Coordinates of C-alpha atoms in Angstrom, one line a residue:
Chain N
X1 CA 90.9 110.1 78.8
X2 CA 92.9 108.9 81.5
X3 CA 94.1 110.9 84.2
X4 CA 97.8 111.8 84.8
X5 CA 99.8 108.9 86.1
X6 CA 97.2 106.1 85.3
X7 CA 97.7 103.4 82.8
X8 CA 95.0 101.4 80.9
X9 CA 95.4 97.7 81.7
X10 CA 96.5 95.9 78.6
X11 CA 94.1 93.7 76.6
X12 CA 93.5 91.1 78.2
X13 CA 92.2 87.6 76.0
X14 CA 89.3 85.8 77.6
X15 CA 90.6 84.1 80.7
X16 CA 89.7 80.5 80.4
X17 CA 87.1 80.9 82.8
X18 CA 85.4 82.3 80.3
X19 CA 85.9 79.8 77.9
X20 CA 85.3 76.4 80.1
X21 CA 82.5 77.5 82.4
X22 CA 79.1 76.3 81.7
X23 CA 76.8 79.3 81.7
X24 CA 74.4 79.0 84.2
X25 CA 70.5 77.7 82.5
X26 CA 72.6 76.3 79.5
X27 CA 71.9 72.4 78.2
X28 CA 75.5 70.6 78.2
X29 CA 76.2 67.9 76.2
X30 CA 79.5 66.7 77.0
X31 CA 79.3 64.4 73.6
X32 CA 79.8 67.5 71.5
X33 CA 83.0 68.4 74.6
X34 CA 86.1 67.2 72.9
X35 CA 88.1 65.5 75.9
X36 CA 91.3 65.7 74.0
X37 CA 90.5 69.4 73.2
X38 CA 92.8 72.2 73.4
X39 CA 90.4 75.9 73.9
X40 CA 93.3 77.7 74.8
X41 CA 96.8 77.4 75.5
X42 CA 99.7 76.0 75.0
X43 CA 99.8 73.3 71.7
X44 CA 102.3 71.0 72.8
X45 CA 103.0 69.4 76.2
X46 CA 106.9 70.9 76.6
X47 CA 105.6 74.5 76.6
X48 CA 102.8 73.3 78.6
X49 CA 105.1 71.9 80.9
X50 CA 107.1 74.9 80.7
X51 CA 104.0 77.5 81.4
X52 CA 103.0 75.0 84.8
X53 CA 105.8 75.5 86.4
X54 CA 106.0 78.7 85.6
X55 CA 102.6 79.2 86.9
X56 CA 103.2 77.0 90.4
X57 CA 105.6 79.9 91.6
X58 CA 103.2 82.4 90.7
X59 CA 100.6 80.4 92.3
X60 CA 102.5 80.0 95.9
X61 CA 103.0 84.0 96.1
X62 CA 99.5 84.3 95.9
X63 CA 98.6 81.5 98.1
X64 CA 100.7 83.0 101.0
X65 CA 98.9 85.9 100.2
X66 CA 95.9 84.4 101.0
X67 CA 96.9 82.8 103.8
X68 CA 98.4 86.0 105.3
X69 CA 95.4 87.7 104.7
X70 CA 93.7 85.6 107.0
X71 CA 96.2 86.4 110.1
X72 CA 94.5 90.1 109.3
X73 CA 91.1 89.6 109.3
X74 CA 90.3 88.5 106.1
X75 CA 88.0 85.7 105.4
X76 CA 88.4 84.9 101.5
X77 CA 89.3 81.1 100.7
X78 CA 89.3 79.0 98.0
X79 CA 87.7 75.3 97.4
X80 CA 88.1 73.2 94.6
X81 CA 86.3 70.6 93.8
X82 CA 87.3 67.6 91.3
X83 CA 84.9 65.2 89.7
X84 CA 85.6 63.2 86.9
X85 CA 85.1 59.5 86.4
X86 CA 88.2 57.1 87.0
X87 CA 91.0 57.8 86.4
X88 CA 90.2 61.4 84.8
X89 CA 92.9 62.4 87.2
X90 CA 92.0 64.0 89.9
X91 CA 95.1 62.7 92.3
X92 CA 97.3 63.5 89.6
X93 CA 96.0 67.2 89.7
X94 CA 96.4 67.0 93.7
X95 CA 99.9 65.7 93.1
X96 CA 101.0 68.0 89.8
X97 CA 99.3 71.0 90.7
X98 CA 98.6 71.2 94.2
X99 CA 101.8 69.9 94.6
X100 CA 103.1 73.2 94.0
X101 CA 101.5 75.1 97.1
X102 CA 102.7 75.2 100.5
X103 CA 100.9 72.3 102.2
X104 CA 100.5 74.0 105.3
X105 CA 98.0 76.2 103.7
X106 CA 96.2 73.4 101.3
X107 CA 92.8 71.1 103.0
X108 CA 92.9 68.1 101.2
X109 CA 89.7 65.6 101.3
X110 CA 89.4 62.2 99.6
X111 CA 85.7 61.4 99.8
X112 CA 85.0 57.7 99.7
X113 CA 81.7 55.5 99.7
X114 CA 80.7 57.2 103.1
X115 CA 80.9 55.5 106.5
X116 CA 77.8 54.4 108.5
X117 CA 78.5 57.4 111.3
X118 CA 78.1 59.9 107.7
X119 CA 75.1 58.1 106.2
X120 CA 73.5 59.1 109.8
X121 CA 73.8 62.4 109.0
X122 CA 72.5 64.8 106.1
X123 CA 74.3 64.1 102.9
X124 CA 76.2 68.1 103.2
X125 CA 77.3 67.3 107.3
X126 CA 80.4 65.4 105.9
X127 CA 81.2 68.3 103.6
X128 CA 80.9 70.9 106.1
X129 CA 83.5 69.4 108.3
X130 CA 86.0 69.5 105.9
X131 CA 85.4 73.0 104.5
X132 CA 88.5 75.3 104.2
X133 CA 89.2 77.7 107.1
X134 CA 89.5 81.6 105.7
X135 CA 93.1 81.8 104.1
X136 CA 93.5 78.3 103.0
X137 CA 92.8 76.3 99.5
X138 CA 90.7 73.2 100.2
X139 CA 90.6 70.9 97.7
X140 CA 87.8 68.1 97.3
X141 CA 88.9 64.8 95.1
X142 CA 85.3 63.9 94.6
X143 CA 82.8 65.8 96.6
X144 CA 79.0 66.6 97.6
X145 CA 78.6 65.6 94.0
X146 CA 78.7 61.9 94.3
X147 CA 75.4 62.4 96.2
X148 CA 73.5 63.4 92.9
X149 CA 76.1 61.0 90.8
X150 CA 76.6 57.8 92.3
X151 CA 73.7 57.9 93.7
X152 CA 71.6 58.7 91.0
X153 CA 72.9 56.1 88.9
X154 CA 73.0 53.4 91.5
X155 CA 69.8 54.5 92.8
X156 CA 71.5 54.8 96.9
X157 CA 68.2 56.9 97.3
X158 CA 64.8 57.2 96.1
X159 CA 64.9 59.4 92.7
X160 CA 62.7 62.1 94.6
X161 CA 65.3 62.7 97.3
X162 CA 68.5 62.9 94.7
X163 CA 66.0 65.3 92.6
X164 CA 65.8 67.5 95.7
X165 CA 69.3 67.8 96.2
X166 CA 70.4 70.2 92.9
X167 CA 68.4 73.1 95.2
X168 CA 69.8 71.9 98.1
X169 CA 73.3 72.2 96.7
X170 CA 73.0 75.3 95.4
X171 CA 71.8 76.6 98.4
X172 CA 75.0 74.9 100.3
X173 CA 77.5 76.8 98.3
X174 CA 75.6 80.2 97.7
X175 CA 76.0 80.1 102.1
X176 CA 80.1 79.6 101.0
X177 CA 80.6 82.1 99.1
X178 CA 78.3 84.5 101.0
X179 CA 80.5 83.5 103.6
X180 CA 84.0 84.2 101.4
X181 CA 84.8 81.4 99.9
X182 CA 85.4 81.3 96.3
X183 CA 84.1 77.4 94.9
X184 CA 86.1 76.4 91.8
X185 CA 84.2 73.5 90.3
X186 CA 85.8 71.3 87.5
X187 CA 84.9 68.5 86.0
X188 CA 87.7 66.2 84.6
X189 CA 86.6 65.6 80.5
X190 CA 87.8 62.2 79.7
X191 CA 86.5 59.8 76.9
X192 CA 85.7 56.2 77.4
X193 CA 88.5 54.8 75.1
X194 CA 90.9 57.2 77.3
X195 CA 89.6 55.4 80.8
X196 CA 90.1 51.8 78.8
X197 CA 93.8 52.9 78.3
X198 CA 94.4 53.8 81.7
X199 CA 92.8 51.2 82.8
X200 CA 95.0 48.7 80.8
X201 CA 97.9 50.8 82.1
X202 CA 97.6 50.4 86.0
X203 CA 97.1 46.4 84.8
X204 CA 100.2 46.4 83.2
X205 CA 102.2 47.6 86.2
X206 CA 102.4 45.7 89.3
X207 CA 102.9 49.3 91.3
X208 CA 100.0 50.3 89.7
X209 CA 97.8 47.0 90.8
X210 CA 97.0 49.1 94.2
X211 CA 94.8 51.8 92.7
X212 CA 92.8 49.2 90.7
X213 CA 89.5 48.0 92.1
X214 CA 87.5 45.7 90.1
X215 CA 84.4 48.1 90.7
X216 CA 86.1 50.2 88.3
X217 CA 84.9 47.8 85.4
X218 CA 81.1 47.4 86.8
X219 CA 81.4 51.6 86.9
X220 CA 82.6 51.6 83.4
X221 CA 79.9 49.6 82.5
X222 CA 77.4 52.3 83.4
X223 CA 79.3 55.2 81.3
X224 CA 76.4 56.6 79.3
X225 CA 74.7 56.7 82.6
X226 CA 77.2 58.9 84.3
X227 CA 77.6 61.1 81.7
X228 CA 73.8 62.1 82.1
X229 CA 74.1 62.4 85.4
X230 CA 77.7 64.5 85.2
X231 CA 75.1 66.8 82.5
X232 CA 72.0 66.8 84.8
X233 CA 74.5 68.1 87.7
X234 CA 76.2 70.7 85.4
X235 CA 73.3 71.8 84.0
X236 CA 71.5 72.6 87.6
X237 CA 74.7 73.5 89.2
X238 CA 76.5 75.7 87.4
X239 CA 75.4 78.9 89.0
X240 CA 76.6 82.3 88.7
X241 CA 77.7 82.3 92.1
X242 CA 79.1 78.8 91.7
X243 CA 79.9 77.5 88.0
X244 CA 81.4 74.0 87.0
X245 CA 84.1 74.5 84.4
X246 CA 84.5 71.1 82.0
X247 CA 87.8 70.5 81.2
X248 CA 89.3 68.5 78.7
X249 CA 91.6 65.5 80.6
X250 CA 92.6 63.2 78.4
X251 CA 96.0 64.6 77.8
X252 CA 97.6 64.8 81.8
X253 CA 99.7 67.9 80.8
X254 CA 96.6 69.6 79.2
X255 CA 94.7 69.0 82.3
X256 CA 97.1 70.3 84.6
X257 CA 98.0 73.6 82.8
X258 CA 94.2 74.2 82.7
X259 CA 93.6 73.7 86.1
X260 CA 96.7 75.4 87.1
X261 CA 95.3 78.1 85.0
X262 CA 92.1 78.4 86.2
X263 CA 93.3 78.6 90.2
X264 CA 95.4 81.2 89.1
X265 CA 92.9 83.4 87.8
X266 CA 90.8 82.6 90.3
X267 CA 93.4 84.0 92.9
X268 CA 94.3 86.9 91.0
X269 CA 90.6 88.3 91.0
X270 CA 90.4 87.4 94.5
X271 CA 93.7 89.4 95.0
X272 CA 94.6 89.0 98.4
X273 CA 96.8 91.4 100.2
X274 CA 99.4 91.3 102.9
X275 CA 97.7 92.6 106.3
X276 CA 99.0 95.9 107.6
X277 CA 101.0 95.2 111.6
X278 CA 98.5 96.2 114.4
X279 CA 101.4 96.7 116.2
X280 CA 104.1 99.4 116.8
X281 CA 107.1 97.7 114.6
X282 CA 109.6 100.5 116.0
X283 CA 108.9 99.9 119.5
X284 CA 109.2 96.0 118.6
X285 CA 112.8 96.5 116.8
X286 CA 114.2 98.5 120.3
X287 CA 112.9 96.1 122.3
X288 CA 114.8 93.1 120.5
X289 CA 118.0 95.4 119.7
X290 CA 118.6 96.3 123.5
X291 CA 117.1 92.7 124.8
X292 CA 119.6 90.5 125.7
Chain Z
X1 CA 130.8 33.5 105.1
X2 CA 128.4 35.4 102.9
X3 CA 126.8 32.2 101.3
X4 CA 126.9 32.0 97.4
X5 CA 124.3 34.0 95.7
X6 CA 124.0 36.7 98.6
X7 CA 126.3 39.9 99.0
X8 CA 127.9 41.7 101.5
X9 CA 126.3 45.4 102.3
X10 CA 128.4 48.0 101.9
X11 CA 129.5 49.5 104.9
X12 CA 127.3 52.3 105.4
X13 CA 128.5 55.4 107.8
X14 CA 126.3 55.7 110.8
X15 CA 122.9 57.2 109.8
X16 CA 121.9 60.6 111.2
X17 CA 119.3 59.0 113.3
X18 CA 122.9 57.5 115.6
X19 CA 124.1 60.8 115.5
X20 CA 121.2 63.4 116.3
X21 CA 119.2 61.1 118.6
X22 CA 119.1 61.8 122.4
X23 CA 120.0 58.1 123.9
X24 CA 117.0 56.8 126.1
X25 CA 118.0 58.0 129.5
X26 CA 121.0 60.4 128.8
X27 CA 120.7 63.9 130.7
X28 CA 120.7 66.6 127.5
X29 CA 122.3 70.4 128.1
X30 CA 121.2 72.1 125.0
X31 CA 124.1 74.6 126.0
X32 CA 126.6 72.0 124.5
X33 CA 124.8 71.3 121.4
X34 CA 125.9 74.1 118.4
X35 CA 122.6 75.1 116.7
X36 CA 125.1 76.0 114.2
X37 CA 126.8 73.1 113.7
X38 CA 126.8 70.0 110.7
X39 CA 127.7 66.9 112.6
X40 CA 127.7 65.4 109.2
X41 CA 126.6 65.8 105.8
X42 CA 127.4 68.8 102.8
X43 CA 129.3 71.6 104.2
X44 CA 128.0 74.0 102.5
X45 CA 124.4 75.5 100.9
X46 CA 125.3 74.6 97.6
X47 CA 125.9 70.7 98.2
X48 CA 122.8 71.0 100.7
X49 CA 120.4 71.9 98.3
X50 CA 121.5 69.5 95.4
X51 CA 121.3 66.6 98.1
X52 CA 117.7 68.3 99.2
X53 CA 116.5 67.8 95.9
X54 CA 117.5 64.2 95.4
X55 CA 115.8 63.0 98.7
X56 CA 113.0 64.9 97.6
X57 CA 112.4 62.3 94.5
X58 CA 113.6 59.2 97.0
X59 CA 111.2 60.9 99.3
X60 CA 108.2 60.9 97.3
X61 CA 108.7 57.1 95.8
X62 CA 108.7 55.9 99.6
X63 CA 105.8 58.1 100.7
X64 CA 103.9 56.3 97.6
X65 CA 104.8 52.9 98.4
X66 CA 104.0 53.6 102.1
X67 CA 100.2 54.8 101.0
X68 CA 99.7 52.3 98.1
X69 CA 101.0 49.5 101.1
X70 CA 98.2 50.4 103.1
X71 CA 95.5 49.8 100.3
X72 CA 96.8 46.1 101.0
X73 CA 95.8 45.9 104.6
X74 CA 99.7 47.5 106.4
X75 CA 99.0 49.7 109.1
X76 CA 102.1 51.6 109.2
X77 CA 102.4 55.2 108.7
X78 CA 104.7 58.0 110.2
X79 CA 104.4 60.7 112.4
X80 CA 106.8 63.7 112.4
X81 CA 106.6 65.8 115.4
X82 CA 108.1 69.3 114.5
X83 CA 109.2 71.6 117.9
X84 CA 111.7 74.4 118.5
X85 CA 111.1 78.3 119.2
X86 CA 109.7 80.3 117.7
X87 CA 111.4 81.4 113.9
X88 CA 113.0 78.0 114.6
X89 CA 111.5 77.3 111.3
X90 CA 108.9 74.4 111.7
X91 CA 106.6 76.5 108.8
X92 CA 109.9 76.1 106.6
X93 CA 109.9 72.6 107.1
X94 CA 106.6 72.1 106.0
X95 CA 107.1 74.3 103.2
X96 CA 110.0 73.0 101.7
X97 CA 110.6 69.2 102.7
X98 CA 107.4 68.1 102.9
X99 CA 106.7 70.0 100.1
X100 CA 108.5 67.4 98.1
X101 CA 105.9 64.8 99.1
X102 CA 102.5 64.2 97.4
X103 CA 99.8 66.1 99.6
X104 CA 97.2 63.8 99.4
X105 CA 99.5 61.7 101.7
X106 CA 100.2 64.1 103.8
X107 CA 98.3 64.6 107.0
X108 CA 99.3 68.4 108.7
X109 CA 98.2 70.1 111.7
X110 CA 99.6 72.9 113.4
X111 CA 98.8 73.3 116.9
X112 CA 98.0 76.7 118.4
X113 CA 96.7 77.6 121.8
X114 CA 93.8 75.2 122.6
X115 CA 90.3 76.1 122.0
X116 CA 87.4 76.2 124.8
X117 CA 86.6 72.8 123.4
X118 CA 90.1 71.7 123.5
X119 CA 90.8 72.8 127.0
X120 CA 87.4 70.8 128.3
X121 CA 89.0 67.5 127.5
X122 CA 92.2 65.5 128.2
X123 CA 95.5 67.4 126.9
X124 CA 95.9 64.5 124.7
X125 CA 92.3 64.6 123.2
X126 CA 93.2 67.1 120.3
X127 CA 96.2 65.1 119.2
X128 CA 94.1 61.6 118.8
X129 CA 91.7 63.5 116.4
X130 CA 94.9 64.7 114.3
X131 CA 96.8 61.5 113.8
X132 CA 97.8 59.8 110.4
X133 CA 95.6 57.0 109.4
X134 CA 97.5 54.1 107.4
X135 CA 99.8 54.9 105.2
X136 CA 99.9 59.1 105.6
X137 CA 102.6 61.0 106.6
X138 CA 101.6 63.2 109.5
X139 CA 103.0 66.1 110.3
X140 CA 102.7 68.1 113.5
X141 CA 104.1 71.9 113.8
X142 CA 103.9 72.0 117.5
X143 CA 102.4 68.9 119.6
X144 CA 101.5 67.5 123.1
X145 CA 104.8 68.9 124.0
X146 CA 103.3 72.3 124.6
X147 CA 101.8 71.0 127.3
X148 CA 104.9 70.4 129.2
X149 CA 106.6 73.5 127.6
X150 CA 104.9 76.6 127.8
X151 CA 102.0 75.1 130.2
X152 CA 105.7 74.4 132.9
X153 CA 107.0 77.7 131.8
X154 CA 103.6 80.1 131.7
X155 CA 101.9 77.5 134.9
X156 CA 99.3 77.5 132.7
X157 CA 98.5 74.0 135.1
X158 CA 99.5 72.7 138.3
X159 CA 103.3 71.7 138.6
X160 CA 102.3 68.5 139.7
X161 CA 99.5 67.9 136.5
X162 CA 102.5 68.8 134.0
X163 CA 105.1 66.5 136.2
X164 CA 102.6 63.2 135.4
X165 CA 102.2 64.0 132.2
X166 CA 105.8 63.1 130.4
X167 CA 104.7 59.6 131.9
X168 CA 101.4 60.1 130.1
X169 CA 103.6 61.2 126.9
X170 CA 105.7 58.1 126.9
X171 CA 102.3 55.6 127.1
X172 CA 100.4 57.2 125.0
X173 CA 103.6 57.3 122.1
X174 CA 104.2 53.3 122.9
X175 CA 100.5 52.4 121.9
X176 CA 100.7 54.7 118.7
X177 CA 103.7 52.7 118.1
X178 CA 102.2 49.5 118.8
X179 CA 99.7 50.1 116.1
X180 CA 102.1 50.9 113.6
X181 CA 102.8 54.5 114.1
X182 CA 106.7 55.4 113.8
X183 CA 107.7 58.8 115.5
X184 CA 109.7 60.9 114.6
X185 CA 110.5 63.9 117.1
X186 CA 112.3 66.7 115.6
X187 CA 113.7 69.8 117.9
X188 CA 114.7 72.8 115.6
X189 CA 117.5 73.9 118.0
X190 CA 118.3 77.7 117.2
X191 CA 120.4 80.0 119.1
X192 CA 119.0 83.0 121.0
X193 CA 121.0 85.5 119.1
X194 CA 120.0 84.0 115.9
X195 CA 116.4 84.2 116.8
X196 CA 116.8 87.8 117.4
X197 CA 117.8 88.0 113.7
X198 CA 114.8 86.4 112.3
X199 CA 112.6 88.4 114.6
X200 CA 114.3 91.7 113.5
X201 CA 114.3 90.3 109.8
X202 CA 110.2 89.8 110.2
X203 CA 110.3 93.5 110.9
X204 CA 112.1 94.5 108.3
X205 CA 110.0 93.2 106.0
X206 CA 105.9 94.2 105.7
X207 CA 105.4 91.3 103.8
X208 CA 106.1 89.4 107.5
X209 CA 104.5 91.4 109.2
X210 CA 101.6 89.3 109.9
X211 CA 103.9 86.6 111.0
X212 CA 104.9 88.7 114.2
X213 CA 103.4 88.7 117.3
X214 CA 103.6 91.0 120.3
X215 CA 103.5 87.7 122.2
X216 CA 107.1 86.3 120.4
X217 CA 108.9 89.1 122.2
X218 CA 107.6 88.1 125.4
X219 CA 108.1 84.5 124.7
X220 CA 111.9 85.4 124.0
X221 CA 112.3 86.8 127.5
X222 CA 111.9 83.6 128.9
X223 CA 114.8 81.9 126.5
X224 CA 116.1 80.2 129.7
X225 CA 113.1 78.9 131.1
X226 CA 112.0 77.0 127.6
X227 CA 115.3 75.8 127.1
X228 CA 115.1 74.2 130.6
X229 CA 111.7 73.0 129.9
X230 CA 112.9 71.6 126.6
X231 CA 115.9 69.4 128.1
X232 CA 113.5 68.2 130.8
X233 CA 110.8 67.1 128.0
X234 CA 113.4 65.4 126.2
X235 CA 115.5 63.9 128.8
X236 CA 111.9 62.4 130.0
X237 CA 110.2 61.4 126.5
X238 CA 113.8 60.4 124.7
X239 CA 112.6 56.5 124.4
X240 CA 113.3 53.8 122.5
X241 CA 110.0 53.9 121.0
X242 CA 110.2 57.4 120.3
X243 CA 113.2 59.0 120.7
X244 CA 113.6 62.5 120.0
X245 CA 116.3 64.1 117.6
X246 CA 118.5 67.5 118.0
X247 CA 118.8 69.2 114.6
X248 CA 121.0 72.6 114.8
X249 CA 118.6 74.6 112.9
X250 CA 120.9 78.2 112.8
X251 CA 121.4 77.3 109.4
X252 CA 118.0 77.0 106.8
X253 CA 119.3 74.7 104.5
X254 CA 121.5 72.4 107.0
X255 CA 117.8 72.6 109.1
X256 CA 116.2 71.0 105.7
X257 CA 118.9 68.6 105.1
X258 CA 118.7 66.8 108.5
X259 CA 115.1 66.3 108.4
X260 CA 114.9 65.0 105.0
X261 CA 117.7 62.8 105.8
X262 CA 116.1 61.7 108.8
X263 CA 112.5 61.3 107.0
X264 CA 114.8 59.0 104.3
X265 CA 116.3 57.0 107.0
X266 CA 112.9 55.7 108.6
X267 CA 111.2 55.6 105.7
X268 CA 114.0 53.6 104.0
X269 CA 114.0 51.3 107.6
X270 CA 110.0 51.0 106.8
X271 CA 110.8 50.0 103.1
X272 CA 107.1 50.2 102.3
X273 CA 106.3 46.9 99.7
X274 CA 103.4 47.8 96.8
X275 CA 100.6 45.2 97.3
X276 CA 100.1 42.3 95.4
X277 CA 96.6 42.7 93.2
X278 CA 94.3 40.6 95.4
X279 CA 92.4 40.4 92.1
X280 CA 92.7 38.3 88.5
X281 CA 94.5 40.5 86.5
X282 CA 94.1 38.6 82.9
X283 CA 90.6 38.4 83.9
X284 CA 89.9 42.6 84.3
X285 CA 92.6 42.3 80.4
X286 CA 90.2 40.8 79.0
X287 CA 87.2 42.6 80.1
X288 CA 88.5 45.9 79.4
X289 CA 89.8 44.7 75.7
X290 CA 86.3 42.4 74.9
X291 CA 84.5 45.7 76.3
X292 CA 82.7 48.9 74.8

């Protein structure tokens, strides 16, 4: 019975972590993943719409929470990381959803092909330098992952030496989280007619020419490759301290209101709470009120 | 004559940058400058925030063409310097003009009291590793300039080290300059008496608490001694190159107007060109249609 002055929660339906992670062990077959899917959620893209921005305020209280936090001790952060093949969208979800946060408070790393000075180093040293500090939300637009990815496919290192790295990288991110942060992995769902669409699009727009390489095509060419290697990482990755979370991308608004989503139920577990002064606030109000 | 074919520009009322810039040169006494005050623009919160959220689109198409332009080999980018006491509202900048922009563009850094690390090398040292690359926007809330403002007001280094170092300032912002870099210095001028309403406010409020420090109070006592500081830094480091800009900042949304007018005005000066594909376009068509 509950006590006096205590409510039950409502019901609550299955957040949609529930619904897109990949349980940790389980085979994934992202054929049998319908990339213009809809789990949960809104069913059209005005209410979608509608429940994003909705969300993006909710989403900057708790960020500043977050970030507060921090100024009181509290080590808690966030990092997302978003793979997907080209043009799955992961700028658009930097631009549409991140968009919405404060960027004082947001890390944002593009990782590229990397540089001679990184390929010096262990494949995690890049990473580590653009972790987020405690109270911020970093976001990764391609990540750690390319090192079992690209380079799997492309063969940039022996088999042996990719094949070590699913330990290694679970290792990596079971140090984060021991050390607070909270690691949001999503993988952007598209289908390969989708990318050929999107691909005819940027050709069609002269603004767009500037985001087109014509690597994208040899890339494309190796699809069925990739998506073995997306499942191989998902399948060895998705951790309980760490899961991947597939989600459906080929309709933009769909994408956004599930990643939206899913950052906001990430932050509400986390929870974060303004930090108490340390300070003696009366004493601080007399002093300004008689100051000059 | 205005030959056939071509047209006249409208005359256009001096731009902002004429009216808040301090002229190369010119003595400044902040005393006669009304944080207050709207030398031009809305007169009133209402217009201000309509006009806020127009740039904000304007904004965000230049910021794209400036990024997408340095995909195609331009080296330009911008650099906004943010400065002003403290509650002068450099965090609300951030928050709410460059907010409008597309993060992945942005490049943000606040500076706090130097690290160890940071105090072993030059005063410029930490500034060099925070600067946008091609194409970014960066933004600094609080710069170099703290090493001629509170390190002359607190001595936290010889008079004679800070007295060579506005030199130092003014070489070091040509050869950013030379290598593309526009800057754009920003003083948030507020008055004492309003700062003692947003300190007071903070304490009002336990969800700002952890935005107060101790330290602010004692910072406030020496009011004279920054704003002298502050005329001297930009009396000295007012150049053509890099002049610096005086935006009464009593007022939130006045603040937020200037600078995104000011942002509009060099960006528009920039006018950032999309590149031309540097690629066969009909070729890639064709590839994509005749592929999987």
């Amino acid at each position: 019975m509950a006590a006096k002055g205590t409510q039950k929660k409502q019901a609550q339906p299955p957040g949609l972590r529930e619904l897109l992670r990949i349980p940790p062990g389980s085979d994934v077959d992202l054929a049998s993943c319908d990339p213009a899917g809809a789990p949960a959620g809104p069913r059209n893209k005005k209410d979608g719409l509608a429940d994003i921005a909705r969300m993006g305020e909710h989403l900057a209280d708790l960020q500043e929470r977050l970030y507060a936090a921090s100024a009181g001790g509290d080590r808690r952060r966030l990092l997302l990381v978003l793979q997907g093949m080209d043009t799955s969208g992961k700028g658009g979800v930097v631009k549409h959803v991140i968009g919405a946060l404060n960027p004082a408070g947001c890390r944002i790393r593009s990782f590229k092909a990397p540089t001679e000075e990184e390929r010096g180093q262990p494949f995690l040293w890049r990473i580590t330098r653009a972790l987020p500090k405690p109270g911020e939300i970093g976001i990764f637009d391609r990540s750690h992952y390319e090192d079992v990815l690209i380079a799997r496919v492309r063969e940039l290192a022996p088999r042996s030496v990719v094949d070590r790295r699913y330990a290694q990288i679970n290792c990596f991110e079971q140090i984060l989280a021991d050390d607070g942060t909270t690691v949001v992995k999503i993988f952007l769902h598209i289908s390969h007619e989708q990318q050929r669409r999107r691909l005819l699009k940027r050709l069609d727009n002269p603004h767009k020419h500037w985001k087109f390489n014509t690597g994208d095509i040899e890339e494309r060419a190796l699809w069925p490759a990739y998506q073995e290697a997306y499942e191989l990482a998902l399948e060895r990755c998705s951790t309980r301290t760490a899961p991947w979370y597939v989600v459906p991308s080929d309709r933009k608004w769909y994408r956004n209101w599930a990643i939206s989503t899913l950052l906001l139920e990430h932050l509400t577990a986390l929870d974060p709470q303004y930090p108490e002064a340390d300070f003696d606030v009366s004493a601080c109000r007399r002093h300004l009120l008689e100051g000059d």
